[in-house]
Amino acid sequence: MIGFGGAAALDIESMARYWSQDAENYGNIIQDELASFRVEAWQKLLREKMLADTHRVLDLGCGPAFFSIILAKMGLEVTAVDCSEGMLAQARHLIEMAGVSVDLQQMDINQLNFAAGSFDAIVSRNVTWTLSNPWQVYEECRRLLRPGGRLLLFDANWNMPLYDEDMASRAEDRRQECLRQYGDALETADEVTEPFDPMQLPLSGTKRPYWDVELLRSMGFGEVHAEFDLTERLWDEKEQLLYGETPMFGVFATKF
C-alpha cells in the first residue's frame, strides 16, 4: 500500500470550518458555471466515462453541487456528500434553483455511511487534493462501488508551485497577466480566517495523476488510466491562462 510518512493530518472539523468560510464565494462561482458551456462539456465527458447502465451516482465532496445538478439533469439518481455545512447550504440553494432532486448529506468522506456496493459510479472534482487520508477515501470508494462500477476523479496539482520555484514564478506571471487582461484573478474570499496550511496535505507535493493510478491499481481496481490535461475541453480562456501551470486531469478506474 502506498502511503506517506510524517504527514500531519488535518482534522475534519477544521477542514469543514475552512470550506464553510469560503462557501459563498464558491457558490457564486458554481452558479456562473451552471450558466455556461461547462454544463454541456462536463455532461459529455461524464457520459463518455460512465457505463451505459449507470443509475446511482455518488458526488464525493460535492461543494455547491455542480456535479450533482448536472448529473441529476442527466436523469441519474444522485447522492451528494460534503463535510462543510456552508458548502451544503450553497448546494441546497443551487439545487432548488435548478429544480432537480439530489439526496444531500453532511458526512465525513473518510467514513461514508452507505452500504457496500451502493453506487454504479462515484465522481469528484477538485476534492482529492484536500484529503488528509486519500488512500482511505479511495478504499471507501472501492467498497461503495458495485462490481463493475466506475470511479471518476478530476483534480489538479494545485499546490505543486509551493514545491517548485520555477513553476511558482510562471504561475505568478500568469496571475499578473490575468489581472492585466481581466481585472481579477478569481481570488478567494477575504473573510476566510480558519488556519489552513496546504503543505500539511499529503498530496500537495505529490506528482499526480501518476500517484493515483499506481495506488488504484495496487488496490485491485482495473481499467485504470489517466488523462493528463482536460483544460481545452472544460476551461474557458481565463482559467486556461490563470491555472495553466496546474491543468485539470482525470483518473478513471473500474471496480473488479
Short mmCIF file of C-alpha atoms in Angstrom, two decimals:
data_model
loop_
_atom_site.label_atom_id
_atom_site.label_comp_id
_atom_site.label_asym_id
_atom_site.label_seq_id
_atom_site.Cartn_x
_atom_site.Cartn_y
_atom_site.Cartn_z
CA MET A 1 0.00 0.00 0.00
CA ILE A 2 1.23 3.46 -0.88
CA GLY A 3 1.34 5.91 2.00
CA PHE A 4 3.11 8.92 3.41
CA GLY A 5 5.32 9.19 6.45
CA GLY A 6 5.12 12.19 8.73
CA ALA A 7 2.21 13.96 7.01
CA ALA A 8 0.22 15.86 9.60
CA ALA A 9 -3.46 15.10 9.19
CA LEU A 10 -5.90 17.99 9.31
CA ASP A 11 -8.96 17.14 11.41
CA ILE A 12 -12.30 17.05 9.63
CA GLU A 13 -13.81 19.80 11.81
CA SER A 14 -11.08 22.27 10.83
CA MET A 15 -11.48 21.42 7.17
CA ALA A 16 -15.26 21.84 7.42
CA ARG A 17 -14.87 25.27 9.03
CA TYR A 18 -12.32 26.37 6.43
CA TRP A 19 -14.50 25.44 3.46
CA SER A 20 -17.63 26.86 5.08
CA GLN A 21 -15.98 30.28 5.34
CA ASP A 22 -15.38 30.38 1.58
CA ALA A 23 -18.65 28.69 0.64
CA GLU A 24 -20.47 31.79 -0.60
CA ASN A 25 -17.59 32.62 -2.94
CA TYR A 26 -17.63 29.08 -4.32
CA GLY A 27 -21.41 29.18 -4.61
CA ASN A 28 -21.16 32.24 -6.84
CA ILE A 29 -18.53 30.50 -9.00
CA ILE A 30 -20.71 27.40 -9.39
CA GLN A 31 -23.76 29.50 -10.22
CA ASP A 32 -21.77 31.08 -13.04
CA GLU A 33 -20.56 27.66 -14.21
CA LEU A 34 -24.12 26.35 -14.34
CA ALA A 35 -24.97 29.15 -16.77
CA SER A 36 -22.01 28.41 -19.05
CA PHE A 37 -20.71 26.00 -21.69
CA ARG A 38 -19.28 23.91 -18.85
CA VAL A 39 -22.56 22.08 -18.23
CA GLU A 40 -22.65 20.56 -21.71
CA ALA A 41 -18.88 19.99 -21.75
CA TRP A 42 -18.89 18.14 -18.44
CA GLN A 43 -22.01 16.13 -19.26
CA LYS A 44 -20.41 14.95 -22.49
CA LEU A 45 -17.24 13.88 -20.68
CA LEU A 46 -19.13 12.14 -17.88
CA ARG A 47 -21.23 10.21 -20.39
CA GLU A 48 -18.04 9.06 -22.10
CA LYS A 49 -16.54 7.76 -18.86
CA MET A 50 -19.58 6.24 -17.13
CA LEU A 51 -21.12 2.94 -18.15
CA ALA A 52 -24.33 2.99 -20.16
CA ASP A 53 -26.27 1.30 -17.33
CA THR A 54 -25.19 3.83 -14.69
CA HIS A 55 -28.08 4.92 -12.47
CA ARG A 56 -26.92 5.54 -8.88
CA VAL A 57 -24.12 8.09 -8.56
CA LEU A 58 -22.27 9.46 -5.54
CA ASP A 59 -20.89 13.02 -5.76
CA LEU A 60 -17.98 12.88 -3.33
CA GLY A 61 -17.21 16.23 -1.68
CA CYS A 62 -19.95 17.93 -3.65
CA GLY A 63 -19.31 21.54 -2.60
CA PRO A 64 -22.05 23.77 -4.08
CA ALA A 65 -23.28 20.79 -6.13
CA PHE A 66 -22.13 21.46 -9.70
CA PHE A 67 -21.72 17.76 -10.46
CA SER A 68 -24.86 16.85 -8.51
CA ILE A 69 -27.00 19.21 -10.54
CA ILE A 70 -25.68 18.30 -13.98
CA LEU A 71 -25.85 14.58 -13.17
CA ALA A 72 -29.44 14.91 -11.95
CA LYS A 73 -30.27 16.72 -15.18
CA MET A 74 -28.90 13.66 -16.99
CA GLY A 75 -31.64 11.61 -15.33
CA LEU A 76 -29.40 9.92 -12.75
CA GLU A 77 -30.16 9.19 -9.10
CA VAL A 78 -27.63 11.37 -7.26
CA THR A 79 -26.42 11.23 -3.68
CA ALA A 80 -24.08 14.05 -2.66
CA VAL A 81 -21.93 14.37 0.46
CA ASP A 82 -19.74 17.10 1.93
CA CYS A 83 -18.30 17.78 5.38
CA SER A 84 -18.95 21.54 5.20
CA GLU A 85 -22.33 22.89 6.27
CA GLY A 86 -21.58 26.14 4.45
CA MET A 87 -20.99 24.29 1.19
CA LEU A 88 -24.15 22.22 1.73
CA ALA A 89 -26.17 25.40 2.27
CA GLN A 90 -24.94 26.68 -1.09
CA ALA A 91 -25.71 23.29 -2.63
CA ARG A 92 -29.29 23.31 -1.32
CA HIS A 93 -29.85 26.77 -2.76
CA LEU A 94 -28.49 25.91 -6.21
CA ILE A 95 -30.25 22.53 -6.33
CA GLU A 96 -33.54 24.28 -5.57
CA MET A 97 -32.84 26.88 -8.27
CA ALA A 98 -32.10 24.08 -10.75
CA GLY A 99 -35.32 22.25 -9.89
CA VAL A 100 -33.66 18.85 -9.55
CA SER A 101 -33.71 16.13 -6.89
CA VAL A 102 -30.49 15.26 -5.04
CA ASP A 103 -30.04 13.31 -1.79
CA LEU A 104 -27.75 15.76 0.02
CA GLN A 105 -25.98 14.64 3.20
CA GLN A 106 -23.36 16.06 5.56
CA MET A 107 -20.74 13.38 6.05
CA ASP A 108 -17.03 12.77 6.59
CA ILE A 109 -15.89 11.29 3.28
CA ASN A 110 -13.24 9.28 5.12
CA GLN A 111 -16.06 7.22 6.67
CA LEU A 112 -19.11 7.12 4.47
CA ASN A 113 -22.31 5.75 5.96
CA PHE A 114 -23.51 3.73 2.97
CA ALA A 115 -23.76 0.01 2.37
CA ALA A 116 -21.15 -1.74 0.25
CA GLY A 117 -21.94 -1.75 -3.45
CA SER A 118 -24.40 1.15 -3.20
CA PHE A 119 -23.30 3.04 -6.31
CA ASP A 120 -22.75 2.48 -10.01
CA ALA A 121 -20.36 5.43 -10.20
CA ILE A 122 -18.52 7.77 -7.85
CA VAL A 123 -17.40 11.18 -9.09
CA SER A 124 -15.42 14.06 -7.61
CA ARG A 125 -13.98 17.34 -8.83
CA ASN A 126 -11.28 19.39 -7.09
CA VAL A 127 -11.62 17.31 -3.93
CA THR A 128 -8.84 14.75 -3.64
CA TRP A 129 -6.07 17.35 -3.23
CA THR A 130 -7.75 18.42 0.05
CA LEU A 131 -7.73 14.95 1.63
CA SER A 132 -5.69 14.14 4.72
CA ASN A 133 -6.07 10.40 4.07
CA PRO A 134 -6.58 9.95 0.32
CA TRP A 135 -5.73 6.24 0.38
CA GLN A 136 -8.50 5.68 2.97
CA VAL A 137 -11.01 7.58 0.83
CA TYR A 138 -10.06 5.54 -2.24
CA GLU A 139 -10.61 2.36 -0.21
CA GLU A 140 -14.05 3.68 0.74
CA CYS A 141 -14.80 4.31 -2.92
CA ARG A 142 -13.88 0.74 -3.76
CA ARG A 143 -16.17 -0.55 -1.00
CA LEU A 144 -19.11 1.56 -2.12
CA LEU A 145 -18.93 0.76 -5.83
CA ARG A 146 -20.81 -2.23 -7.17
CA PRO A 147 -18.76 -4.76 -9.14
CA GLY A 148 -18.11 -3.11 -12.49
CA GLY A 149 -18.76 0.34 -11.03
CA ARG A 150 -16.69 3.29 -12.19
CA LEU A 151 -14.60 5.82 -10.27
CA LEU A 152 -14.15 9.22 -11.96
CA LEU A 153 -11.76 11.65 -10.26
CA PHE A 154 -10.99 15.13 -11.60
CA ASP A 155 -8.35 17.28 -9.94
CA ALA A 156 -5.13 19.24 -10.48
CA ASN A 157 -1.75 19.67 -8.81
CA TRP A 158 -2.98 22.91 -7.29
CA ASN A 159 -0.26 23.18 -4.64
CA MET A 160 2.71 21.97 -6.68
CA PRO A 161 4.02 25.57 -7.16
CA LEU A 162 4.75 25.56 -3.42
CA TYR A 163 7.42 22.92 -4.12
CA ASP A 164 8.79 24.20 -7.44
CA GLU A 165 10.19 27.74 -7.64
CA ASP A 166 10.19 27.85 -11.44
CA MET A 167 6.58 26.74 -11.56
CA ALA A 168 5.68 29.26 -8.88
CA SER A 169 7.31 32.03 -10.93
CA ARG A 170 5.40 31.02 -14.06
CA ALA A 171 2.16 30.80 -12.09
CA GLU A 172 2.69 34.32 -10.75
CA ASP A 173 3.37 35.58 -14.28
CA ARG A 174 0.07 34.03 -15.32
CA ARG A 175 -1.73 35.67 -12.40
CA GLN A 176 -0.35 39.09 -13.29
CA GLU A 177 -1.33 38.64 -16.93
CA CYS A 178 -4.80 37.56 -15.84
CA LEU A 179 -5.11 40.70 -13.74
CA ARG A 180 -3.98 42.77 -16.72
CA GLN A 181 -6.42 41.17 -19.14
CA TYR A 182 -9.44 40.54 -16.91
CA GLY A 183 -9.06 42.80 -13.87
CA ASP A 184 -9.22 39.94 -11.36
CA ALA A 185 -7.70 36.53 -10.74
CA LEU A 186 -10.52 34.55 -9.10
CA GLU A 187 -9.27 35.26 -5.59
CA THR A 188 -10.72 33.54 -2.52
CA ALA A 189 -12.95 35.42 -0.12
CA ASP A 190 -11.24 37.91 2.23
CA GLU A 191 -13.18 36.66 5.28
CA VAL A 192 -11.51 33.24 5.39
CA THR A 193 -9.74 33.14 8.77
CA GLU A 194 -9.58 29.41 9.63
CA PRO A 195 -5.88 28.40 9.74
CA PHE A 196 -5.00 26.25 6.76
CA ASP A 197 -1.55 25.13 5.66
CA PRO A 198 -1.75 23.35 2.29
CA MET A 199 1.70 21.87 2.86
CA GLN A 200 0.16 19.68 5.58
CA LEU A 201 -1.85 17.89 2.90
CA PRO A 202 -0.12 14.71 1.72
CA LEU A 203 -0.95 15.21 -1.96
CA SER A 204 0.27 18.81 -2.17
CA GLY A 205 3.77 17.88 -3.33
CA THR A 206 2.86 14.58 -4.99
CA LYS A 207 3.14 14.16 -8.75
CA ARG A 208 -0.32 13.32 -9.90
CA PRO A 209 -2.09 11.60 -11.54
CA TYR A 210 0.80 9.09 -11.53
CA TRP A 211 0.29 8.53 -7.81
CA ASP A 212 -3.46 7.94 -8.18
CA VAL A 213 -3.02 5.44 -11.00
CA GLU A 214 -0.44 3.43 -9.06
CA LEU A 215 -2.49 3.42 -5.87
CA LEU A 216 -5.75 2.41 -7.55
CA ARG A 217 -4.04 -0.45 -9.36
CA SER A 218 -2.49 -1.63 -6.08
CA MET A 219 -5.98 -1.67 -4.56
CA GLY A 220 -7.29 -4.02 -7.21
CA PHE A 221 -9.08 -1.56 -9.46
CA GLY A 222 -8.97 -2.41 -13.15
CA GLU A 223 -9.02 -0.40 -16.37
CA VAL A 224 -7.14 2.36 -14.53
CA HIS A 225 -5.99 5.20 -16.72
CA ALA A 226 -5.47 8.95 -16.62
CA GLU A 227 -5.96 11.89 -18.96
CA PHE A 228 -3.35 14.48 -18.07
CA ASP A 229 -4.84 17.71 -19.43
CA LEU A 230 -8.58 18.28 -19.87
CA THR A 231 -8.40 22.06 -19.90
CA GLU A 232 -9.21 22.55 -23.58
CA ARG A 233 -12.49 20.73 -23.05
CA LEU A 234 -13.51 22.15 -19.69
CA TRP A 235 -11.95 25.57 -19.00
CA ASP A 236 -12.53 28.96 -20.56
CA GLU A 237 -9.66 31.15 -21.77
CA LYS A 238 -9.35 32.95 -18.43
CA GLU A 239 -8.99 29.70 -16.49
CA GLN A 240 -6.52 28.35 -19.02
CA LEU A 241 -4.40 31.48 -18.60
CA LEU A 242 -4.59 31.60 -14.82
CA TYR A 243 -4.27 27.90 -13.98
CA GLY A 244 -2.30 26.65 -16.96
CA GLU A 245 0.63 25.53 -14.80
CA THR A 246 -1.64 23.07 -12.99
CA PRO A 247 -4.02 21.66 -15.63
CA MET A 248 -7.02 19.59 -14.67
CA PHE A 249 -6.53 15.85 -15.06
CA GLY A 250 -8.90 12.90 -14.88
CA VAL A 251 -8.36 9.47 -13.34
CA PHE A 252 -10.72 6.64 -14.23
CA ALA A 253 -10.98 3.14 -12.77
CA THR A 254 -13.33 0.17 -12.63
CA LYS A 255 -14.04 -1.98 -9.58
CA PHE A 256 -13.43 -5.63 -10.45
#
